[in-house]
XYZ file of C-alpha atoms in Angstrom:
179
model
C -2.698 15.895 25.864
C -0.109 18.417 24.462
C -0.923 20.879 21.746
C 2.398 21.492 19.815
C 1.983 18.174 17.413
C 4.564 18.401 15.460
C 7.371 15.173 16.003
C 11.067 16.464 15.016
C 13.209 14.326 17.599
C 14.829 10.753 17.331
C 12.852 9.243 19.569
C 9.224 10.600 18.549
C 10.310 9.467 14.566
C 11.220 5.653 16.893
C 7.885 6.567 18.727
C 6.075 7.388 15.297
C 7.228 3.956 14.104
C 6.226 2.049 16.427
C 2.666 2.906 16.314
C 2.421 2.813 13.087
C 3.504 -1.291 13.728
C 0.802 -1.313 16.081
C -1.666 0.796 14.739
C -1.704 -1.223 11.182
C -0.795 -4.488 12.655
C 2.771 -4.757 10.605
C 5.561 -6.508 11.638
C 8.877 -4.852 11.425
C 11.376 -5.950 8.834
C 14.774 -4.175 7.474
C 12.361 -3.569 4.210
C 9.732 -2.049 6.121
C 11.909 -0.138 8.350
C 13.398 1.628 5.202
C 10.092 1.975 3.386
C 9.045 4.241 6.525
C 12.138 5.952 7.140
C 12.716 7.151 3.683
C 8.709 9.015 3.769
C 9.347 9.948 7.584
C 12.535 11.829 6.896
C 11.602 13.922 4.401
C 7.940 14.859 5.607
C 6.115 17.048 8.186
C 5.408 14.444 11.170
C 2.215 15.024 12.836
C 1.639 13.560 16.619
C -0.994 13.781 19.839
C 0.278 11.509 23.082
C -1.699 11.010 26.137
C 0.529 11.067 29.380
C 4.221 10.863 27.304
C 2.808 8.060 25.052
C 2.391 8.751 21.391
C -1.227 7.543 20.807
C -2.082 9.228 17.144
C -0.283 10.065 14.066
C 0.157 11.016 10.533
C 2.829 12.670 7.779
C 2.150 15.155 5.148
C 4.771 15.031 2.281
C 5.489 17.725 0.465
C 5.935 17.250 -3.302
C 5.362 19.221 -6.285
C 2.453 17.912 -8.740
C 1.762 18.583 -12.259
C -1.986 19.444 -13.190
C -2.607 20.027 -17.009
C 0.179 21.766 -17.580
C 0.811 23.894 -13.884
C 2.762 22.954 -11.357
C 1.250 22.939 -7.802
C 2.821 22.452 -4.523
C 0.957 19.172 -2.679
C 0.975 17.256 0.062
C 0.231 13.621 0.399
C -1.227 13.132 3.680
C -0.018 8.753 4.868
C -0.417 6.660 7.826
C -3.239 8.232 9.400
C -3.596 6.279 12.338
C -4.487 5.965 15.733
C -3.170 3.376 18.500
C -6.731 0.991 18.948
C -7.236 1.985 22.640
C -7.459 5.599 21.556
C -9.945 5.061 17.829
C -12.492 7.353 17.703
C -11.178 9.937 20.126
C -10.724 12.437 17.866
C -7.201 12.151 17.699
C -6.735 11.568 14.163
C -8.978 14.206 13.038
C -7.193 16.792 14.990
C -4.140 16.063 13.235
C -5.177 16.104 10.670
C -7.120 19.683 11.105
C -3.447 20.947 12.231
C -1.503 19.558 8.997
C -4.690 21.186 6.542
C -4.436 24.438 8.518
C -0.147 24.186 8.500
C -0.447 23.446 4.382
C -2.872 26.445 3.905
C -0.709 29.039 5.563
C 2.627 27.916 3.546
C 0.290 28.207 0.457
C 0.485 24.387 -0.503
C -2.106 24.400 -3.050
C -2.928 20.315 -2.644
C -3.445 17.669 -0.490
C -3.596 14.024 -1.910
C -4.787 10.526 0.095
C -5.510 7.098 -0.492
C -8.494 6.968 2.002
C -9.327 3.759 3.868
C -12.629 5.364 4.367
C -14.466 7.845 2.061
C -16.899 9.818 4.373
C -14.538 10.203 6.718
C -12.229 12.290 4.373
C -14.744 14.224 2.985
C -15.339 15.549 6.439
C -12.612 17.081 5.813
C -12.378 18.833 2.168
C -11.842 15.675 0.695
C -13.129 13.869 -2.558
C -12.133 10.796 -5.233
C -11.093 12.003 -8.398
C -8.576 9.809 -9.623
C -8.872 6.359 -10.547
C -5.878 5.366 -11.537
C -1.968 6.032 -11.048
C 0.417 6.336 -13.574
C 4.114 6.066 -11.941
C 7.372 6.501 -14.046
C 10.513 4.507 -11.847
C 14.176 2.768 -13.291
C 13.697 -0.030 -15.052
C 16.152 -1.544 -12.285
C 14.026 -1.484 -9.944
C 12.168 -4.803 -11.357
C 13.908 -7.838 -13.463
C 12.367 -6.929 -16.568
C 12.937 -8.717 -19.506
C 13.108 -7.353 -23.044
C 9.489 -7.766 -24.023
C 8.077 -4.501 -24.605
C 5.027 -4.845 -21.849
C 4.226 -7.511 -19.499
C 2.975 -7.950 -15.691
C 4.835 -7.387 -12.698
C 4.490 -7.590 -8.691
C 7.469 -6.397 -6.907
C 8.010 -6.643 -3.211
C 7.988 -2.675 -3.122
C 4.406 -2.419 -4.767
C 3.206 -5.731 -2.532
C 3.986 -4.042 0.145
C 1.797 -0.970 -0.516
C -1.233 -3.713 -1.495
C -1.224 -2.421 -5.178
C -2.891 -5.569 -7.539
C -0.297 -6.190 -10.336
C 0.234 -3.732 -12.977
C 1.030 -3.372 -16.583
C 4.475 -1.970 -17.104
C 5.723 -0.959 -20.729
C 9.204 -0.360 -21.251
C 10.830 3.394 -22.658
C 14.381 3.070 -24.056
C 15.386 0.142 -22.178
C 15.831 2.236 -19.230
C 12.113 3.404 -17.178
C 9.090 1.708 -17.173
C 5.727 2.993 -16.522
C 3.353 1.370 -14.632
C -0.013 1.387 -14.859
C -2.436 0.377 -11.865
């Protein structure tokens, strides 16, 4: 198994793709395809392949969070995953361990998940704190009507498994949601 894991070329981000179809059992569509593409481009791609095949991967995507007041630099770490024939190898973890040790030497303060398991992430620094999310996005992103606060599910947000949220409208123009 190599030991430079980061993914930067065409055909590992095809590669990266394609186990994450595998890995989480998804079947590709153009929506899908985008979804991934949009995170992928714009985040450090972690990798670990056995004999030229990708078998283990995850992103860490730099953004900039507010925290009472200060802004931090954070990473969300996604798709955490592992191709079935290789689970429990280690694989992950080390990844993982690389992107942590990458974010602490270019000072990013951070590091945000949504775990699948608990325990497993706390291995690794991490713990629940938040409960909820509060996301601000164009009001054209959903057909909204004029009522001031209502339910909706869009295909984006059904995609990413969130239950349906309240939304209330702000000058005819954003809504927040609240999960």
């Amino acid at each position: 198994m190599t030991t430079d894991y980061r993914l930067t070329s065409d055909a590992d981000r095809e590669a990266f793709y394609q186990l994450y179809q595998y890995a989480f059992n998804n079947h590709d569509t153009p929506a899908r395809r985008r979804f991934f593409m949009d995170r992928y481009q714009h985040g450090w791609i972690y990798g670990r392949h056995d004999h030229g095949q990708l078998v283990s991967g995850l992103y860490s995507l730099p953004l900039a969070v507010n925290f009472h007041g200060v802004t931090y630099r954070m990473n969300g770490i996604g798709d955490v995953m592992s191709a079935p024939e290789y689970a429990g190898q280690g694989g992950a973890g080390q990844l993982l361990t690389t992107a942590l040790t990458e974010m602490a030497a270019n000072h990013v303060t951070l590091s945000y998940l949504a775990p699948f398991a608990y325990g497993y992430y706390r291995r690794f620094g991490y713990e629940h704190v938040f409960d909820h999310a509060h996301q601000v996005m164009a009001a054209q992103t959903y057909h909204v009507s004029n009522r001031r606060t209502g339910l909706v599910r869009s295909p984006a947000m059904a995609m990413t498994g969130w239950p349906k949220s309240t939304i209330f409208m702000h000058d005819n123009r954003k809504i927040s949601v609240v999960v």
